[in-house]
C-alpha cells in the first residue's frame, strides 16, 4: 500500500483528490508564481480530516500546504514540490453567533462578507473587510492578518481574533485564547498564529470579536487631486486633525485609468488621484464635511460630500474594482508596504520616482489612513516572472519604505514573494528567534515550507 493509499483509507470517501488537473486548480493563488508539483489535495470538511492529514503527513514527512480560497497575493498558498494541499474551503459553518457576547465562532472556510452579513442581522458587524471580502475566507484572513478598508478605525484581523482551534503539525489539537474581551493568562498564542501563514499550525475554528454596527449609514466624501502627493498630504492633514475616519482610501491616476477603461467611471483628464473617505461616527456629516475642507486646503480640485448609501456604495465599488482592473493590463507583482502616516507623501514620491527611473508601470492604491500602500508593478502577461527592471523598481520601493521607518508588508503576508527582502527588515537575531519558534511547533518542517520566514 502506498502512503497516499494509507491517507485515503483513513479519510472519508471523496476527501482525497489525485487527478493532476484537479490538483493544479488548487495549487495556485492570485500571483504569477508557478507552483511546485503536489501529490494530492485533501478537501477537509471537519477538524478530524485535518487531524488525520497532519498525523499522516508527520509520519511520512510529507509537506502540507494549508489553503483557503486562494485569493492571496504573496504566494503563501502556492503548492510546494511533493506536498499535499490541505483545502479548508469546505469548512464553512458559523457554529455560533452570540449577540449578547458580541462574538462568533466560525470555521476557516467562512467567506468574510458572509460573516459580516450574518452579524448585521443582529445589529452587529465583523469589522475586517479586505477588498477581497466577497471571496476570501476567515482562515486566509487570519493566516495573513489581513486588514481592509475599515482597518483605519477598527484595526486588522488580529484585533478581532479572540481565540483559535489549531491542529499542530503532529495532529495534536491546540486551543488558544478565550471568549472574553480581556485575558492575559500565559503567552499570547492567538496573536502568534494570526499572521503565521500556515507555518505553525492549521486553524480549524476561530472565535472572533463582533462590533456594534453604526446606527446610520456612514457619510462619505470623494476628492480629486491634481497630484498624488497632494492627496497624500490631505490624508496626513485629516489624520492629524483627529477626524477619525472609518475608511480612507487613495487611488492614483494609473489605477483610475485602468478602472475607467474597464467600467467608464467618467475620469477627468486633470484628475491624478482620488481620495475616498467615510465616517460612521454619530456626527458623521460634520466629520466628513471637515475632511472635505481639509482636502480643499491640501489642493483638491473637486470635493463631493454625501450621506446617500447608494452613492457611498458606488464609490466603494470603484475602490474594490482596482485589482481586477489592473489584472486586465498585465501580470501583477502586488506589494503592500506600510509607512508611518507622516511619511505617506514622501513614500508616494518615492514610488513615482522608482516607476520613472526604471520605466515600469506602477499602479498604486492605499489604505491611506494607515500608511499602507499597494504599489502594483504591471508587466506582460506572457512573461514567466517579472523582468529585471520590475525587480529593480520593487527593490527601490522596499528600501525606501524601510528608510521611512516602515515595513515590507502591512497585510498580504510574506509568502514567497517577499522573502528576498526579509533580511533588510528582520535582522539575524529576529530570524534566529523566528526559526526557533517554527522548530517548536513544526520540528519536521512540514507545514507550508519555504513561506513567511
Coordinates of N, CA and C in Angstrom, one line a residue, residues 223 225 227-229 231 249-260 265 267 271-276 318-319 322 326 329 348 351-352 355 360-366 373-378:
X223 N -12.7 63.1 -3.2 CA -12.0 64.3 -3.5 C -11.0 63.9 -4.7
X225 N -7.6 65.2 -7.0 CA -6.4 66.0 -6.9 C -5.6 66.0 -8.2
X227 N -2.4 66.0 -8.1 CA -1.2 65.2 -7.9 C -1.4 64.2 -6.8
X228 N -0.8 63.1 -6.8 CA -0.9 62.1 -5.8 C -0.3 62.6 -4.5
X229 N 0.8 63.3 -4.6 CA 1.4 63.9 -3.3 C 0.4 64.8 -2.6
X231 N -2.8 64.5 -2.6 CA -3.8 63.6 -1.9 C -3.2 63.0 -0.7
X249 N -9.3 55.8 1.6 CA -8.7 55.1 0.5 C -8.2 56.0 -0.5
X250 N -7.0 55.8 -1.1 CA -6.5 56.6 -2.1 C -6.2 55.8 -3.4
X251 N -6.4 56.4 -4.5 CA -6.2 55.7 -5.8 C -5.4 56.7 -6.7
X252 N -4.4 56.2 -7.4 CA -3.6 57.0 -8.3 C -4.2 57.0 -9.7
X253 N -3.6 57.9 -10.5 CA -4.1 58.1 -11.9 C -4.1 56.8 -12.7
X254 N -3.0 56.0 -12.6 CA -2.9 54.8 -13.4 C -4.0 53.8 -13.0
X255 N -4.3 53.7 -11.7 CA -5.4 52.8 -11.3 C -6.7 53.3 -11.7
X256 N -7.0 54.6 -11.6 CA -8.2 55.2 -12.0 C -8.4 55.0 -13.5
X257 N -7.4 55.1 -14.3 CA -7.5 55.0 -15.7 C -7.8 53.5 -16.1
X258 N -7.2 52.6 -15.4 CA -7.5 51.2 -15.6 C -8.9 50.9 -15.3
X259 N -9.5 51.4 -14.2 CA -10.9 51.2 -13.9 C -11.8 51.9 -15.0
X260 N -11.4 53.1 -15.4 CA -12.2 53.9 -16.4 C -12.2 53.2 -17.7
X265 N -15.9 55.2 -15.6 CA -16.3 55.9 -14.4 C -16.3 57.4 -14.6
X267 N -13.7 59.5 -15.7 CA -12.4 60.0 -15.2 C -12.1 61.3 -16.0
X271 N -7.5 64.8 -13.4 CA -7.5 64.0 -12.1 C -6.3 63.1 -12.1
X272 N -5.4 63.3 -11.1 CA -4.2 62.5 -11.0 C -4.3 61.5 -9.8
X273 N -5.3 61.8 -8.9 CA -5.5 61.0 -7.7 C -6.9 61.2 -7.2
X274 N -7.4 60.2 -6.5 CA -8.7 60.3 -5.8 C -8.6 59.8 -4.4
X275 N -9.3 60.5 -3.5 CA -9.3 60.1 -2.1 C -10.8 59.9 -1.7
X276 N -11.0 58.7 -1.1 CA -12.4 58.4 -0.7 C -12.4 58.2 0.8
X318 N -15.9 51.4 -6.7 CA -14.7 51.8 -7.5 C -13.4 51.3 -6.9
X319 N -13.3 51.5 -5.6 CA -12.1 51.1 -4.9 C -11.9 49.6 -5.0
X322 N -10.3 47.9 -8.1 CA -8.9 48.3 -8.5 C -8.0 47.1 -9.0
X326 N -6.5 46.2 -12.8 CA -5.0 46.1 -13.1 C -4.7 44.8 -13.7
X329 N -4.5 44.7 -17.3 CA -3.4 45.4 -18.0 C -2.2 44.4 -18.2
X348 N 4.9 58.2 -1.4 CA 4.3 58.3 -2.7 C 5.3 58.9 -3.7
X351 N 7.7 56.1 -4.8 CA 7.1 55.2 -5.7 C 7.1 55.7 -7.1
X352 N 6.7 57.0 -7.2 CA 6.6 57.6 -8.6 C 8.0 57.7 -9.2
X355 N 9.1 54.3 -10.5 CA 8.5 54.0 -11.7 C 9.1 54.7 -12.9
X360 N 8.8 51.5 -15.5 CA 7.9 50.4 -15.1 C 6.6 51.0 -14.7
X361 N 5.5 50.4 -15.2 CA 4.1 50.8 -14.8 C 3.9 50.4 -13.3
X362 N 3.6 51.4 -12.5 CA 3.2 51.1 -11.1 C 1.9 51.8 -10.8
X363 N 0.9 51.0 -10.5 CA -0.4 51.5 -10.1 C -0.5 51.4 -8.6
X364 N -0.8 52.5 -8.0 CA -0.8 52.5 -6.5 C -2.2 52.8 -5.9
X365 N -2.7 52.0 -5.0 CA -3.8 52.3 -4.2 C -3.3 52.2 -2.7
X366 N -4.1 52.8 -1.8 CA -3.6 52.8 -0.4 C -4.7 52.8 0.6
X373 N 0.4 51.2 1.7 CA 0.3 51.4 0.2 C 0.4 50.1 -0.5
X374 N -0.3 50.0 -1.6 CA -0.3 48.8 -2.5 C 0.2 49.2 -3.9
X375 N 1.5 49.3 -4.0 CA 2.1 49.6 -5.4 C 2.0 48.3 -6.2
X376 N 1.4 48.3 -7.3 CA 1.3 47.1 -8.2 C 2.1 47.3 -9.4
X377 N 3.1 46.4 -9.6 CA 4.1 46.5 -10.7 C 3.5 45.7 -11.8
X378 N 3.1 46.3 -12.9 CA 2.5 45.6 -14.0 C 3.5 45.3 -15.1

